[in-house]
Coordinates of C-alpha atoms in Angstrom, one line a residue:
Chain A
M1 CA 107.5 93.3 126.2
L2 CA 105.0 90.9 124.7
M3 CA 102.2 93.3 124.9
S4 CA 103.9 95.8 122.6
H5 CA 104.2 93.1 119.9
L6 CA 100.7 91.9 120.4
I7 CA 99.4 93.4 117.2
V8 CA 101.8 91.4 115.0
L9 CA 101.2 88.1 116.8
P10 CA 98.1 87.0 114.9
I11 CA 100.4 86.9 111.8
V12 CA 103.6 85.6 113.3
L13 CA 101.9 82.8 115.4
P14 CA 100.1 81.0 112.5
L15 CA 103.2 81.4 110.3
A16 CA 105.5 79.8 112.9
T17 CA 102.9 77.1 113.5
A18 CA 102.5 76.4 109.8
V19 CA 106.3 76.1 109.3
V20 CA 106.5 73.6 112.1
L21 CA 103.5 71.7 110.8
L22 CA 104.8 71.6 107.3
L23 CA 107.9 69.8 108.4
S24 CA 106.3 66.5 107.6
R25 CA 108.8 64.3 109.3
L26 CA 108.1 65.9 112.6
G27 CA 105.7 64.0 114.8
G28 CA 102.6 62.0 113.8
A29 CA 99.0 62.9 113.2
R30 CA 98.3 63.3 116.9
F31 CA 101.1 65.8 117.4
K32 CA 100.0 67.8 114.5
R33 CA 96.4 67.9 115.7
A34 CA 97.5 68.9 119.2
L35 CA 99.8 71.6 117.9
S36 CA 97.2 73.0 115.5
L37 CA 94.6 73.1 118.2
V38 CA 96.8 74.7 120.8
A39 CA 97.9 77.3 118.3
T40 CA 94.4 78.1 117.2
L41 CA 93.3 78.5 120.9
A42 CA 96.3 80.7 121.5
L43 CA 95.2 82.8 118.5
L44 CA 91.7 83.1 120.1
L45 CA 93.3 84.3 123.3
I46 CA 95.4 86.9 121.5
S47 CA 92.5 88.2 119.5
F48 CA 90.5 88.6 122.8
L49 CA 93.4 90.7 124.2
L50 CA 93.5 92.7 121.0
L51 CA 89.8 93.3 121.2
R52 CA 90.2 94.6 124.7
E53 CA 93.1 96.8 123.6
A54 CA 91.2 98.2 120.7
D55 CA 88.1 98.9 122.8
S56 CA 90.0 101.7 124.5
G57 CA 89.2 103.7 121.4
T58 CA 92.7 104.7 120.3
V59 CA 94.0 103.5 117.0
Q60 CA 97.3 101.7 117.5
Y61 CA 99.8 100.6 115.0
Y62 CA 102.8 98.4 114.9
A63 CA 105.6 99.6 112.7
L64 CA 107.6 96.7 111.3
G65 CA 111.3 97.3 111.6
D66 CA 110.4 100.5 113.4
W67 CA 110.1 102.3 110.1
Q68 CA 107.6 105.0 110.9
P69 CA 104.5 105.5 108.7
P70 CA 104.0 106.5 105.9
F71 CA 107.4 105.1 104.9
G72 CA 107.4 101.7 106.5
I73 CA 104.8 98.9 106.5
V74 CA 102.4 99.2 109.4
M75 CA 99.9 96.9 111.1
V76 CA 97.0 98.9 112.3
L77 CA 94.7 97.9 115.1
D78 CA 91.3 99.6 115.4
R79 CA 88.0 98.3 116.5
L80 CA 87.0 97.0 113.1
S81 CA 90.2 95.0 112.6
A82 CA 90.2 93.6 116.1
L83 CA 86.6 92.4 115.7
M84 CA 87.4 90.7 112.4
V85 CA 90.5 88.9 113.8
L86 CA 88.4 87.7 116.7
V87 CA 85.7 86.3 114.3
T88 CA 88.3 84.5 112.3
A89 CA 89.8 83.0 115.4
L90 CA 86.4 81.8 116.7
L91 CA 85.6 80.3 113.3
A92 CA 89.1 78.7 113.0
V93 CA 88.7 76.9 116.4
G94 CA 85.5 75.3 115.2
C95 CA 87.1 74.3 111.9
V96 CA 90.2 72.8 113.4
V97 CA 88.2 70.9 116.0
F98 CA 85.9 69.5 113.3
A99 CA 88.9 68.6 111.1
C100 CA 90.4 66.6 113.9
G101 CA 87.4 64.3 113.5
G102 CA 89.1 62.7 110.5
D103 CA 89.0 65.2 107.6
D104 CA 92.5 66.3 108.1
E105 CA 93.8 62.8 107.3
K106 CA 92.1 62.7 103.8
G107 CA 95.0 64.6 102.3
S108 CA 98.4 65.8 103.3
N109 CA 99.4 69.0 105.2
F110 CA 95.9 70.1 106.1
H111 CA 96.9 71.8 109.4
G112 CA 99.9 73.5 107.9
L113 CA 98.0 75.0 105.0
F114 CA 95.2 75.9 107.3
H115 CA 97.5 78.0 109.5
L116 CA 99.0 79.7 106.4
Q117 CA 95.6 80.7 105.4
L118 CA 94.9 82.1 108.9
M119 CA 98.0 84.1 108.6
G120 CA 96.9 85.6 105.3
I121 CA 93.4 86.4 106.7
N122 CA 94.7 88.0 109.8
G123 CA 97.3 89.9 107.8
A124 CA 94.6 91.2 105.5
F125 CA 92.6 92.4 108.4
L126 CA 95.5 94.1 110.2
T127 CA 97.5 95.7 107.5
G128 CA 97.4 99.5 107.0
D129 CA 99.1 99.4 103.6
L130 CA 97.5 98.9 100.3
F131 CA 100.3 96.8 98.7
N132 CA 100.6 94.8 101.8
L133 CA 96.9 94.0 101.6
F134 CA 97.7 92.6 98.1
V135 CA 100.5 90.4 99.5
F136 CA 98.3 89.0 102.3
F137 CA 95.5 88.4 99.8
E138 CA 98.0 86.3 97.8
V139 CA 99.1 84.4 100.9
L140 CA 95.5 83.5 101.8
L141 CA 94.6 82.7 98.2
L142 CA 97.5 80.4 97.6
A143 CA 96.7 78.5 100.8
S144 CA 93.1 78.4 99.9
Y145 CA 93.8 76.9 96.4
A146 CA 95.6 74.1 98.1
L147 CA 93.0 73.6 100.8
L148 CA 90.2 73.6 98.2
L149 CA 92.0 70.6 96.6
H150 CA 92.4 68.8 99.9
G151 CA 91.3 65.2 99.5
G152 CA 91.1 65.4 95.7
G153 CA 88.1 64.5 93.5
K154 CA 86.8 65.7 90.2
S155 CA 84.4 68.4 91.3
R156 CA 87.1 69.9 93.6
I157 CA 89.7 70.0 90.8
Q158 CA 87.2 71.6 88.4
S159 CA 86.0 74.2 90.8
A160 CA 89.6 74.9 91.9
V161 CA 90.6 75.6 88.2
H162 CA 87.8 78.2 88.0
Y163 CA 88.6 79.7 91.4
A164 CA 92.3 79.9 90.8
V165 CA 92.1 81.4 87.4
L166 CA 89.5 84.0 88.4
N167 CA 91.5 85.0 91.5
L168 CA 94.8 85.2 89.5
A169 CA 93.0 87.6 87.1
G170 CA 91.7 89.5 90.2
S171 CA 95.3 89.8 91.5
A172 CA 96.4 91.3 88.3
L173 CA 93.6 93.8 88.4
F174 CA 94.5 94.6 92.1
L175 CA 98.1 95.4 91.0
F176 CA 96.8 97.7 88.2
A177 CA 94.6 99.5 90.7
V178 CA 97.4 99.8 93.3
G179 CA 99.7 101.1 90.6
M180 CA 97.2 103.7 89.5
L181 CA 96.6 104.9 93.0
Y182 CA 100.3 105.1 93.7
G183 CA 100.9 107.0 90.6
A184 CA 98.2 109.5 91.4
T185 CA 98.8 110.0 95.2
G186 CA 102.5 108.9 95.6
T187 CA 101.9 106.7 98.6
L188 CA 100.7 103.2 99.5
N189 CA 99.9 103.7 103.2
M190 CA 96.1 103.9 103.4
A191 CA 96.0 106.7 106.0
D192 CA 98.6 108.7 104.0
M193 CA 96.6 108.1 100.8
A194 CA 93.5 109.4 102.5
A195 CA 95.3 112.6 103.4
A196 CA 96.7 112.8 99.8
V197 CA 93.2 112.3 98.3
S198 CA 91.7 115.1 100.4
Q199 CA 94.2 117.5 98.8
L200 CA 94.2 116.0 95.4
D201 CA 95.0 118.0 92.3
P202 CA 91.8 117.9 90.2
E203 CA 93.8 116.9 87.2
R204 CA 94.6 113.6 88.8
S205 CA 91.2 112.8 90.1
G206 CA 90.4 110.8 87.0
L207 CA 93.3 108.4 87.7
V208 CA 92.2 108.0 91.3
V209 CA 88.6 107.3 90.3
A210 CA 89.8 104.7 87.8
G211 CA 92.0 103.1 90.4
A212 CA 89.4 103.1 93.1
L213 CA 86.7 101.5 90.9
L214 CA 89.2 98.9 89.6
L215 CA 89.9 98.1 93.2
L216 CA 86.2 97.7 93.8
V217 CA 86.1 95.1 91.1
V218 CA 88.8 93.1 92.9
F219 CA 87.1 93.4 96.3
G220 CA 83.8 92.5 94.6
L221 CA 85.4 89.4 93.2
K222 CA 86.6 88.4 96.7
A223 CA 83.2 89.3 98.3
A224 CA 81.3 87.7 95.4
I225 CA 79.1 90.6 94.2
L226 CA 76.6 89.9 91.5
P227 CA 78.4 89.7 88.2
L228 CA 81.4 88.2 89.9
Y229 CA 80.0 85.5 92.1
F230 CA 79.6 82.5 89.8
W231 CA 82.7 80.8 91.1
L232 CA 81.4 80.8 94.7
P233 CA 78.6 78.2 94.9
R234 CA 80.5 75.4 93.2
A235 CA 83.7 76.1 94.9
Y236 CA 82.1 76.3 98.4
A237 CA 80.0 73.2 97.8
A238 CA 83.0 71.2 96.5
A239 CA 85.4 72.3 99.2
P240 CA 86.1 69.9 102.1
P241 CA 83.8 70.9 105.0
P242 CA 86.3 72.4 107.4
V243 CA 87.7 74.4 104.5
A244 CA 84.3 75.5 103.3
A245 CA 83.5 76.7 106.9
L246 CA 86.7 78.7 107.0
F247 CA 85.9 80.1 103.5
A248 CA 82.8 81.6 105.2
V249 CA 85.1 84.4 106.3
M250 CA 86.8 84.8 102.9
T251 CA 83.9 86.6 101.3
K252 CA 83.8 88.9 104.4
I253 CA 87.4 89.9 103.7
G254 CA 86.1 91.5 100.5
V255 CA 83.4 93.3 102.5
Y256 CA 86.0 94.3 105.1
A257 CA 88.3 95.7 102.4
I258 CA 85.5 97.7 100.8
L259 CA 84.7 99.1 104.3
R260 CA 88.3 99.9 105.1
V261 CA 89.4 101.4 101.8
Y262 CA 86.4 103.4 100.9
L263 CA 85.4 104.7 104.3
L264 CA 89.0 105.7 105.0
I265 CA 90.3 107.0 101.7
F266 CA 87.1 108.2 100.2
G267 CA 85.5 109.3 103.4
E268 CA 84.1 112.6 104.4
D269 CA 87.3 114.6 103.7
A270 CA 87.7 113.3 100.1
G271 CA 85.7 116.2 98.6
P272 CA 84.2 115.4 95.2
L273 CA 85.5 111.8 95.4
E274 CA 83.5 111.1 98.6
A275 CA 81.5 107.9 98.5
L276 CA 82.3 107.2 94.9
E277 CA 81.7 103.5 95.4
Q278 CA 78.3 104.0 97.1
P279 CA 75.9 103.6 94.1
W280 CA 77.8 100.6 92.8
V281 CA 77.9 98.7 96.1
W282 CA 74.3 99.6 97.0
W283 CA 72.6 98.5 93.7
L284 CA 74.8 95.5 93.1
G285 CA 74.4 94.4 96.7
L286 CA 70.7 94.5 96.3
A287 CA 70.9 92.6 93.0
T288 CA 73.2 90.0 94.7
L289 CA 70.6 89.6 97.4
A290 CA 67.8 89.0 94.9
I291 CA 69.8 86.5 92.8
A292 CA 71.0 84.7 95.9
G293 CA 67.4 84.3 97.1
I294 CA 66.5 82.6 93.8
G295 CA 69.6 80.4 94.1
V296 CA 68.7 79.3 97.6
L297 CA 65.3 78.2 96.3
A298 CA 66.8 76.4 93.3
S299 CA 69.5 74.4 95.1
R300 CA 69.1 70.6 95.1
D301 CA 71.9 69.9 97.4
L302 CA 72.3 70.9 101.1
R303 CA 75.9 72.2 100.6
M304 CA 74.8 74.2 97.5
L305 CA 72.0 75.6 99.6
V306 CA 74.4 76.8 102.3
A307 CA 76.7 78.2 99.7
Y308 CA 73.9 80.3 98.4
L309 CA 73.1 81.3 102.0
V310 CA 76.7 82.7 102.1
L311 CA 75.7 84.7 99.0
V312 CA 72.6 86.0 100.7
S313 CA 74.7 87.2 103.6
V314 CA 77.1 88.9 101.1
G315 CA 74.2 90.7 99.5
T316 CA 72.9 91.8 102.8
L317 CA 76.3 93.1 104.0
L318 CA 76.9 95.0 100.8
A319 CA 73.6 96.6 100.9
G320 CA 74.6 97.7 104.5
V321 CA 77.8 99.1 103.1
G322 CA 75.9 100.9 100.4
M323 CA 73.8 102.7 102.9
R324 CA 77.0 104.4 104.2
S325 CA 75.8 105.6 107.6
P326 CA 77.3 104.7 111.0
A327 CA 74.1 103.0 112.0
A328 CA 74.2 100.8 108.9
V329 CA 77.8 100.0 109.4
S330 CA 77.2 99.0 113.0
A331 CA 74.3 96.8 112.0
L332 CA 76.2 95.1 109.3
L333 CA 79.1 94.4 111.6
F334 CA 76.7 92.6 114.0
Y335 CA 75.2 90.7 111.1
L336 CA 78.7 89.9 109.8
V337 CA 79.7 88.2 113.1
H338 CA 76.5 86.2 113.1
T339 CA 76.5 85.1 109.5
T340 CA 80.2 84.1 109.4
L341 CA 80.0 81.8 112.4
V342 CA 76.5 80.4 111.6
T343 CA 77.1 79.6 107.9
G344 CA 80.5 78.1 108.9
G345 CA 78.6 75.9 111.3
L346 CA 76.1 75.0 108.7
F347 CA 78.8 73.8 106.3
L348 CA 80.1 71.5 109.0
L349 CA 76.6 70.3 109.8
A350 CA 75.9 69.6 106.2
E351 CA 78.9 67.2 106.1
M352 CA 77.6 65.4 109.3
I353 CA 74.2 65.0 107.8
G354 CA 75.8 63.7 104.6
L355 CA 77.8 61.2 106.5
Q356 CA 74.8 59.9 108.4
R357 CA 72.7 59.6 105.3
G358 CA 75.3 57.4 103.7
K359 CA 74.8 57.0 99.9
A360 CA 72.3 59.8 99.5
G361 CA 74.8 62.3 100.9
T362 CA 73.8 65.9 101.0
R363 CA 71.5 65.7 98.0
L364 CA 68.0 66.7 98.8
V365 CA 66.4 63.3 98.0
K366 CA 64.8 60.5 100.0
G367 CA 67.4 58.7 101.9
R368 CA 68.3 57.4 105.3
A369 CA 67.1 59.7 108.0
P370 CA 69.9 61.3 110.1
G371 CA 69.7 61.1 113.9
M372 CA 67.9 63.4 116.4
G373 CA 70.9 65.4 117.4
T374 CA 71.7 66.6 113.9
A375 CA 68.0 67.4 113.4
L376 CA 68.0 69.6 116.5
L377 CA 71.2 71.4 115.3
F378 CA 69.8 71.8 111.9
L379 CA 66.7 73.4 113.4
I380 CA 68.8 75.9 115.4
G381 CA 71.0 76.7 112.3
A382 CA 68.0 77.1 110.0
I383 CA 66.1 79.4 112.4
T384 CA 69.1 81.7 112.9
V385 CA 70.3 81.8 109.3
A386 CA 66.8 82.6 108.0
G387 CA 66.5 85.3 110.6
L388 CA 63.7 84.1 112.7
P389 CA 63.1 85.9 116.0
P390 CA 64.6 84.2 119.0
L391 CA 68.2 83.9 117.6
S392 CA 70.8 86.3 116.4
G393 CA 69.9 86.4 112.7
A394 CA 66.7 88.3 113.6
I395 CA 68.6 90.9 115.6
G396 CA 71.1 91.6 112.8
K397 CA 68.3 91.9 110.3
V398 CA 66.2 94.2 112.4
L399 CA 69.2 96.5 113.1
L400 CA 69.9 96.7 109.3
L401 CA 66.2 97.4 108.5
A402 CA 66.1 100.1 111.1
A403 CA 69.3 101.7 109.7
A404 CA 67.8 102.2 106.3
E405 CA 66.5 105.7 105.7
G406 CA 64.1 107.2 103.3
A407 CA 64.1 105.8 99.8
Q408 CA 66.6 103.1 100.9
R409 CA 63.7 101.5 102.9
L410 CA 61.7 101.1 99.7
W411 CA 64.3 98.8 98.2
L412 CA 65.9 97.2 101.2
W413 CA 62.9 96.2 103.2
P414 CA 61.0 94.1 100.6
L415 CA 64.2 92.5 99.2
L416 CA 65.7 91.6 102.5
L417 CA 62.4 90.2 103.9
A418 CA 61.7 88.3 100.6
T419 CA 65.1 86.6 100.6
G420 CA 64.5 85.8 104.3
L421 CA 61.3 84.1 103.2
C422 CA 63.1 82.3 100.3
A423 CA 65.7 81.0 102.8
L424 CA 62.9 79.9 105.1
I425 CA 61.0 78.0 102.4
A426 CA 64.2 76.4 101.1
L427 CA 65.4 75.4 104.5
A428 CA 62.0 74.0 105.6
R429 CA 61.8 72.0 102.4
A430 CA 65.3 70.7 102.8
G431 CA 64.7 69.9 106.5
S432 CA 61.5 68.0 105.8
T433 CA 63.1 66.0 103.0
L434 CA 66.2 65.2 105.0
F435 CA 64.6 64.3 108.3
W436 CA 61.0 63.3 107.7
R437 CA 61.0 61.6 104.3
G438 CA 63.8 59.3 105.2
Q439 CA 63.6 55.6 105.9
E440 CA 64.5 54.4 109.3
S441 CA 67.4 52.1 109.2
D442 CA 68.4 49.6 111.9
D443 CA 72.1 49.5 111.1
N444 CA 73.2 52.8 112.5
D445 CA 76.8 52.5 111.4
S446 CA 77.3 56.2 111.1
R447 CA 79.1 56.9 114.3
Q448 CA 80.3 60.4 114.3
S449 CA 83.4 61.4 116.2
C450 CA 82.9 63.7 119.1
W451 CA 85.3 66.2 117.5
Q452 CA 82.8 66.8 114.7
W453 CA 80.0 67.3 117.2
A454 CA 82.1 69.7 119.2
G455 CA 83.1 71.7 116.1
V456 CA 79.5 72.2 114.9
C457 CA 78.1 73.0 118.4
W458 CA 80.9 75.5 119.0
L459 CA 80.0 77.5 115.9
L460 CA 76.2 77.2 116.2
A461 CA 76.4 78.1 119.9
A462 CA 77.6 81.5 118.7
S463 CA 74.0 82.4 117.7
P464 CA 72.3 82.1 121.1
L465 CA 75.4 83.6 122.7
M466 CA 75.1 86.6 120.5
V467 CA 71.6 87.1 121.6
V468 CA 72.7 87.0 125.3
L469 CA 75.6 89.4 124.6
A470 CA 73.7 91.5 122.1
G471 CA 74.0 94.6 124.4
P472 CA 77.8 94.8 124.7
L473 CA 78.3 93.6 121.1
T474 CA 76.1 96.4 119.6
Q475 CA 77.8 98.9 121.8
Y476 CA 81.1 97.7 120.4
T477 CA 79.9 97.7 116.8
D478 CA 78.4 101.2 117.3
A479 CA 81.7 102.5 118.5
A480 CA 83.5 100.8 115.6
A481 CA 81.2 102.4 113.1
V482 CA 81.7 105.8 114.6
Q483 CA 85.5 105.3 114.5
L484 CA 85.2 104.3 110.9
S485 CA 83.1 107.3 110.0
E486 CA 85.9 109.6 111.1
P487 CA 88.9 109.0 108.9
S488 CA 90.7 111.9 110.5
V489 CA 91.2 109.8 113.7
M490 CA 93.1 107.1 111.9
I491 CA 95.1 109.7 109.8
E492 CA 96.1 111.6 112.9
A493 CA 97.0 108.4 114.8
L494 CA 99.3 107.2 112.1
L495 CA 100.8 110.3 110.6
T496 CA 101.5 112.4 113.7
P497 CA 105.1 111.8 114.5
K498 CA 105.7 110.1 117.9
E499 CA 107.6 112.4 120.1
D500 CA 108.5 110.0 122.8
A501 CA 109.7 107.4 120.3
S502 CA 112.5 105.6 121.9
Chain B
M1 CA 109.2 106.5 74.9
E2 CA 105.9 106.9 76.8
M3 CA 103.9 106.0 73.7
L4 CA 105.8 102.9 73.0
Y5 CA 105.7 101.9 76.6
A6 CA 101.9 102.4 76.8
I7 CA 101.2 100.5 73.6
T8 CA 103.4 97.6 74.8
T9 CA 101.5 97.4 78.1
G10 CA 98.2 97.6 76.3
V11 CA 98.9 95.0 73.7
L12 CA 100.3 92.6 76.4
S13 CA 97.2 93.0 78.6
A14 CA 94.8 92.7 75.7
S15 CA 96.4 89.5 74.4
G16 CA 96.5 88.2 78.0
L17 CA 92.8 88.9 78.5
Y18 CA 92.0 87.3 75.1
L19 CA 93.9 84.1 75.9
M20 CA 92.4 83.9 79.4
L21 CA 88.9 83.7 77.8
R22 CA 89.9 80.6 75.8
G23 CA 88.4 77.3 76.6
R24 CA 91.5 75.2 77.2
T25 CA 93.8 75.4 80.2
F26 CA 97.1 76.0 78.3
P27 CA 96.1 79.2 76.6
V28 CA 94.6 80.4 79.9
V29 CA 97.8 79.8 81.7
V30 CA 99.7 81.6 78.9
G31 CA 97.2 84.4 79.2
L32 CA 97.7 84.8 82.9
T33 CA 101.5 85.0 82.3
L34 CA 101.1 87.7 79.7
L35 CA 98.8 89.6 82.0
S36 CA 101.3 89.5 84.8
Y37 CA 104.0 90.8 82.4
A38 CA 101.7 93.7 81.5
V39 CA 101.1 94.3 85.2
N40 CA 104.8 94.4 86.0
L41 CA 105.5 96.9 83.2
F42 CA 102.5 99.0 84.3
L43 CA 103.7 99.1 87.9
F44 CA 107.1 100.0 86.8
S45 CA 105.9 103.0 84.9
M46 CA 103.8 104.3 87.8
G47 CA 106.8 106.0 89.4
G48 CA 107.2 108.1 86.3
L49 CA 109.5 107.2 83.4
T50 CA 112.8 108.8 83.8
S51 CA 115.9 108.2 81.7
N52 CA 119.5 108.7 82.7
A53 CA 118.5 108.9 86.4
A54 CA 120.4 107.2 89.1
A55 CA 118.8 104.0 90.4
I56 CA 120.2 104.6 93.9
I57 CA 120.3 108.1 95.4
D58 CA 123.8 109.3 94.9
G59 CA 124.1 112.9 95.9
P60 CA 122.1 115.6 94.2
G61 CA 120.5 115.1 90.9
S62 CA 117.5 113.1 89.6
Y63 CA 116.9 109.6 90.6
G64 CA 114.3 106.9 89.8
D65 CA 111.5 106.2 92.2
P66 CA 112.6 103.1 94.1
L67 CA 109.2 102.0 95.4
P68 CA 107.8 100.7 92.0
Q69 CA 110.9 98.7 91.6
A70 CA 110.3 97.0 95.0
L71 CA 106.7 96.5 94.0
V72 CA 107.6 94.9 90.7
L73 CA 110.0 92.6 92.4
T74 CA 107.3 91.4 94.8
A75 CA 104.8 91.1 92.0
I76 CA 107.3 89.1 89.9
V77 CA 107.9 86.6 92.7
I78 CA 104.2 86.2 93.5
G79 CA 103.3 86.0 89.8
F80 CA 105.9 83.3 89.2
A81 CA 104.7 81.2 92.1
M82 CA 101.1 81.6 91.0
T83 CA 101.9 80.6 87.4
A84 CA 103.7 77.6 88.6
F85 CA 100.7 76.6 90.7
A86 CA 98.3 77.2 87.8
V87 CA 100.4 74.9 85.6
I88 CA 100.4 72.1 88.1
L89 CA 96.7 72.6 88.7
A90 CA 96.1 72.4 84.9
M91 CA 98.1 69.2 84.6
R92 CA 96.2 67.7 87.5
A93 CA 92.9 68.6 86.0
R94 CA 94.0 67.1 82.7
G95 CA 95.0 63.9 84.4
D96 CA 91.9 63.6 86.6
M97 CA 89.3 64.6 84.1
G98 CA 90.8 63.3 80.9
N99 CA 90.7 66.5 79.0
D100 CA 92.1 70.0 79.2
H101 CA 88.9 72.0 79.0
V102 CA 88.5 74.5 81.8
D103 CA 85.0 73.2 82.5
G104 CA 86.2 69.6 82.3
R105 CA 83.7 68.8 79.6
K106 CA 84.4 65.9 77.3
A107 CA 85.1 66.5 73.6
E108 CA 81.9 64.7 72.5
E109 CA 79.7 67.0 74.7
R110 CA 81.3 70.0 73.1
E111 CA 80.5 68.5 69.6
D112 CA 76.9 68.1 70.6
R113 CA 76.5 71.6 71.7
R114 CA 77.6 73.0 68.4

């Protein structure tokens, strides 16, 4: 009974939890923390089950209200969406654990909003309907506006104004694009739209191209591609740390949406419209990578540095999407898991370092030196995020470099390696300023709660774990990439009427 | 009818975009509202403009496409909520930063830059 409803649980569970948590009269802070933690762990369990389910290779769907596709709204589970839901759950556990160390008490309703955001994120990953994707984007954005403001402060308000206005404009563009695609194809279900695009009347292809590229602008805004990324560094640097860490997955939603929509709808059956996003994503991804490398070098604040590292990862992922081969998709999925968890961990770590340094905060100036434990964690985080050999960043990068073919190598190899070097220089400089140029102080009043340690360790532990489990993980991402490269599998799974439907 | 409809949508979105690029939060919020009106009109037209058609299928004969209506309804609700949020955010920014510029700059700084 429960198993058949498993696909919709990652949306229903956070919603129910959020509703209970938002009833502010119910229980105290301890009750809320416990409930939030339990719900997030349950989400982790569910996403593991979903991953196992998806690994069987069949595309499954859950028809809400039993309205069969293409007429009803469906939630679709394939290897890609199961992986993304799992990454979100892993990240969320780290964030909630960290927030229990005191950040959740700096404003009201942290946990409730956090679960609403999880609902939006999971929904965006699972939905098989273009308009529903819009709705879940709005859910996660509305929660993220409020979370960004958690705790208050001038820099947060200011960056939230930019973030909210930009994303509202993005939502309007999304609706324009959806409207155009609906007008041209007559459907909103992504699989059905893919089938419709493959038999498109050439007269209407202009409308579809316009809609598809408008959609790319929206996804580019979410993913923070070059001309649309300016909101990101300030917003991420200003956000409260557990929220910034969760935001590490927000840019990946844009990347996921690009993968999903363009590989499915404009895949190999789309005829003249096949891969219409490819040149844009490839060149702008590379440009994002270059700019982000410069940004990393120029940051004078540890949080800003990590925010630009998020941008580096976006550029890398988009270049991977732009290569448009199963090998590249597999490599980028591996890199995506690594970068989401590690940059999330680094945001949390930056907060701990800032707390230990007292007045100097996270600015890269001389100040009180943080303790040994944070230094060790910083070393691990820096090595893995810069992509140095023993840890997972290196594997992801090597996979991506190996996936490049022909002329792509000429561009990708120097750029990716140069930004890696930029990140290395910036992190080494930041590390030596933070840990070696500090004054020793006797009054070590900066006791950190063990929750914060646990949250950071949980996320950074992902990196060595991914090295140990690299074999099974790459097998899985390979299979996911192959599944994505065959849109017909998904179309058949969704549009063939079920005969034994009860 | 199509021409009038298209011009209305275009003018609305153009004015919305122009206002969104202004420096103060109030015109920006108004611009967002205008843009969402334009979106709603646009979505509505995407099912094809038909006149004298039944809104609900009632036997044979032509009927309007019901899906855009559902989409517009959703878009209106979401747009309304978002506008309300943007207004509150703008007021909070005005209160916290002492001015209503989207970058939170002070009036004197703007004078200097000129």
